XYZ file of C-alpha atoms in Angstrom:
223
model
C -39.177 -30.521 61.695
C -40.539 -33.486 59.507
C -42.672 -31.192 57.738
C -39.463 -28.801 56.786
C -37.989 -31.839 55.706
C -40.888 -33.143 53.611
C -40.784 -29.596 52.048
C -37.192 -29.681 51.318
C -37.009 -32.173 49.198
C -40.335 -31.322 47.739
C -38.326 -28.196 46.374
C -35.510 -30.111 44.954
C -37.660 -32.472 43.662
C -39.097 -29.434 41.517
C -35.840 -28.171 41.007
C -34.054 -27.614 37.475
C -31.860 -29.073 36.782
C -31.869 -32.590 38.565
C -30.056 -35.681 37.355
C -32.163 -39.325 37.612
C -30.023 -40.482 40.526
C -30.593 -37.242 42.777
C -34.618 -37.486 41.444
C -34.828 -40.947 42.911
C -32.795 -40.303 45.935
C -35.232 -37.193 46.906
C -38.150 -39.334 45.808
C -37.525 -42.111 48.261
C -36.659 -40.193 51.065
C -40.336 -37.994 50.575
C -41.733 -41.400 50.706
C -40.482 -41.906 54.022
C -41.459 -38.925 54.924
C -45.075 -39.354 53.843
C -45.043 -42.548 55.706
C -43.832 -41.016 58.780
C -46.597 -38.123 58.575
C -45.747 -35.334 56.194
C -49.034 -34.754 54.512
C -50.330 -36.861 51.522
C -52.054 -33.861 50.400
C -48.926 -31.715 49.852
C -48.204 -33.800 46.866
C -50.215 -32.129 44.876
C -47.971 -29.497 43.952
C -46.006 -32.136 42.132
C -48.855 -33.413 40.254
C -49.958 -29.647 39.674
C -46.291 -28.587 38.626
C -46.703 -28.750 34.572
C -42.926 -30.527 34.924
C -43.534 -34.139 33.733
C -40.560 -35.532 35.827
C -42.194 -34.076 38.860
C -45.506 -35.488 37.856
C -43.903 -38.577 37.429
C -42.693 -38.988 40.658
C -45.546 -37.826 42.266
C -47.437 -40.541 40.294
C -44.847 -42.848 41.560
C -45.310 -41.715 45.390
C -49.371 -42.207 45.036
C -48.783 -46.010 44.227
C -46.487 -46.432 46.614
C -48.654 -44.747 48.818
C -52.173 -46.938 48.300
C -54.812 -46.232 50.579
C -52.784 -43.322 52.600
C -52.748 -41.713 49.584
C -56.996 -41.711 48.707
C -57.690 -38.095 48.959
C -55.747 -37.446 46.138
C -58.105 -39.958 43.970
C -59.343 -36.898 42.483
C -56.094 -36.166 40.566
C -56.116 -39.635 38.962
C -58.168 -38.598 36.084
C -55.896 -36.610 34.580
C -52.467 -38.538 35.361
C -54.585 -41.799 33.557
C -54.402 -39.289 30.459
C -51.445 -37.856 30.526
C -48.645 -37.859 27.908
C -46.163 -39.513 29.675
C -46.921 -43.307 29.797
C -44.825 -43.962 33.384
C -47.550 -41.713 35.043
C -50.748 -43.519 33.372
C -48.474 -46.586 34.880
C -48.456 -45.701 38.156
C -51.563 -44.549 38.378
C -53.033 -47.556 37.398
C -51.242 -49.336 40.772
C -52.769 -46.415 42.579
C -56.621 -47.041 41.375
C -55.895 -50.815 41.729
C -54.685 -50.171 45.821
C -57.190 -47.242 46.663
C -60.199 -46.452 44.814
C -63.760 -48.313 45.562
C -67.243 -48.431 45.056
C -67.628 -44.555 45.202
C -64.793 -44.155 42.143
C -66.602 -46.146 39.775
C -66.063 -43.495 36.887
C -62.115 -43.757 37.843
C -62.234 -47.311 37.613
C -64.258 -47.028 34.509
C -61.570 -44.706 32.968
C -59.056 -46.730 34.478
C -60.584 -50.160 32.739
C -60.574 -48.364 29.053
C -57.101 -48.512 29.173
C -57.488 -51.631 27.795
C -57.846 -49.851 23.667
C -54.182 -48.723 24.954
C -51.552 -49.101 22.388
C -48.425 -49.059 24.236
C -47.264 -52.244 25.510
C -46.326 -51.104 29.332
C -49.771 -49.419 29.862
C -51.338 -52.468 28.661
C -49.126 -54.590 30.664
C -50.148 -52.764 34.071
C -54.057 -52.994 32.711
C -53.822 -56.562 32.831
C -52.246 -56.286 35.989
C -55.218 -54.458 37.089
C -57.922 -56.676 35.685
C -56.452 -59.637 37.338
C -56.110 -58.398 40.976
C -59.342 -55.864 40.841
C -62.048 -56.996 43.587
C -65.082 -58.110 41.652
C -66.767 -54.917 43.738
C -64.391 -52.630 41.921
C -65.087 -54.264 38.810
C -68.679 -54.076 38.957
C -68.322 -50.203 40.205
C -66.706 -49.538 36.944
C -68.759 -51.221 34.286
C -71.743 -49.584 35.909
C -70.230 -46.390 34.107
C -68.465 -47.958 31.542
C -69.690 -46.133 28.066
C -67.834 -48.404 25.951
C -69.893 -51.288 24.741
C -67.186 -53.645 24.133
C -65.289 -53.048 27.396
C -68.498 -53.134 28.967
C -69.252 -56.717 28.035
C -65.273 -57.949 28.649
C -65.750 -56.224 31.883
C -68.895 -58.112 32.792
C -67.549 -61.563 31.492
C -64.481 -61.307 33.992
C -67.033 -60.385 36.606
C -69.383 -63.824 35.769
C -65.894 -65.583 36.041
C -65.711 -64.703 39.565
C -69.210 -65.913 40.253
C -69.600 -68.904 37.867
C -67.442 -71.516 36.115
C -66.101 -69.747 33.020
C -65.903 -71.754 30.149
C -62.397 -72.922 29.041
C -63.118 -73.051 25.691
C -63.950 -69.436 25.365
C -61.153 -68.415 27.412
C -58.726 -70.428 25.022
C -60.096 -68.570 21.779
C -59.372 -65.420 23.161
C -56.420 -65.826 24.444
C -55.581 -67.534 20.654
C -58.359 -65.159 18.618
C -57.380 -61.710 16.870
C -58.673 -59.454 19.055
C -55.479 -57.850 21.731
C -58.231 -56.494 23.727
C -59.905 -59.667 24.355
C -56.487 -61.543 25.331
C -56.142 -59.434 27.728
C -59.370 -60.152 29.601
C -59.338 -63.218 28.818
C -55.263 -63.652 30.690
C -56.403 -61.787 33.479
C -59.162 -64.914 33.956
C -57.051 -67.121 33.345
C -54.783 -65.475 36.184
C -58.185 -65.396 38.653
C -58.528 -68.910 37.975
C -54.623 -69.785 38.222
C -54.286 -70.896 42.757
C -57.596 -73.751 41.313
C -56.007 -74.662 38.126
C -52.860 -73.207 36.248
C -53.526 -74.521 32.875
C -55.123 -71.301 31.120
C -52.809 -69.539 32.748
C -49.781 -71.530 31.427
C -51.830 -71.439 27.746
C -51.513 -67.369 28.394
C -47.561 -67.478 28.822
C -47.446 -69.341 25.438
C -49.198 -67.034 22.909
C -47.912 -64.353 20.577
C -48.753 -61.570 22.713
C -45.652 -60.099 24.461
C -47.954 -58.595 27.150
C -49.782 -61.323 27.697
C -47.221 -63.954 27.634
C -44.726 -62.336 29.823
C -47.593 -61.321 32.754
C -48.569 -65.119 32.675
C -45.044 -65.950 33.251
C -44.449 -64.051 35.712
C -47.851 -65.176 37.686
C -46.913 -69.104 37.055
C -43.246 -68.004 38.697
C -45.366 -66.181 41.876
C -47.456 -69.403 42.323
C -44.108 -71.461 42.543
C -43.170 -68.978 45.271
């Protein structure tokens, strides 16, 4: 029964056409059916479908998903490059909550997001850098190919092991370079449960991306 279920709204999920409210009503309920047993591995029809709505949501399901959701790892490639920035979005959360040591070119793909133009991408990359388990970090920049990722990457990683020092963290978060702010927040946001003040120097600057994820962290430490 719960698998006719899962497979019925599957179908009207794919179905054309399908307004946003009757999307995200079918999309909710398949969650709760994936949480109650329906099989993580039927979603990739959705992903598979060509329709970017569908993709979308299947994206969506996968982050919501985390860890139940790791066989399907091997689909994140392609939804971290595809068109549609909402599915690059959630598959970000979905790298962040499921992939390891033995995805380290996912996480590598995942962590040159950070040349990413558009602001909500960008936005869930920091989210990534700052919540990433050094392991995960140091999975990726073992494949990193990008130079200048590669040595942001490892600087983030020495900040988990040694004192970072404040001074470089404050001229990149008030340098030039986005790419740099953003590791450079996402320390600042490691550091924040010791001492808040980089991280209150991050919600200040210029950088929309920047300044409104260090908000939002100071307003989750106030919690």
């Amino acid at each position: 029964m719960q698998t006719q279920t899962g497979d019925a709204l599957m179908a009207r999920i794919l179905a054309r056409p399908i307004d946003d409210e009757a999307l995200g009503q079918a999309a909710n309920d398949l969650l709760d059916e994936l949480f109650g047993g329906y099989p993580v591995e039927n979603l990739r029809i959705l992903l598979r479908s060509g329709d970017d709505d569908a993709v979308q949501t299947g994206a969506w399901l996968l982050s919501e998903l985390g860890e139940q959701a790791a066989p399907l790892l091997d689909e994140v490639p392609r939804l971290l490059a595809h068109p549609r920035h909402q599915v690059c979005f959630h598959a970000v959360e979905f790298v962040l909550l499921a992939a390891d040591e033995r995805h380290a070119d996912l996480i590598a793909q995942t962590l040159t997001l950070s040349r990413a133009s558009d602001t909500s991408i960008r936005w869930k990359l920091l989210n990534f850098l700052a919540a990433a388990s050094t392991e995960q970090l140091m999975a990726g920049l073992s494949r990193l190919a990008d130079p200048e990722v590669g040595r942001l990457t490892a600087g983030l990683i020495a900040s988990d092991t040694e004192d970072p020092d404040p001074g470089e963290v404050v001229a990149a978060l008030e340098g030039d370079d986005p790419m740099a702010r953003l590791f450079a927040a996402a320390i600042a946001t490691r550091m924040a449960e010791d001492d808040a003040a980089l991280l209150r120097l991050a919600a200040r600057v210029g950088d929309e991306e920047v300044s409104s994820f260090a908000q939002w962290q100071l307003m989750r430490l106030q919690e």
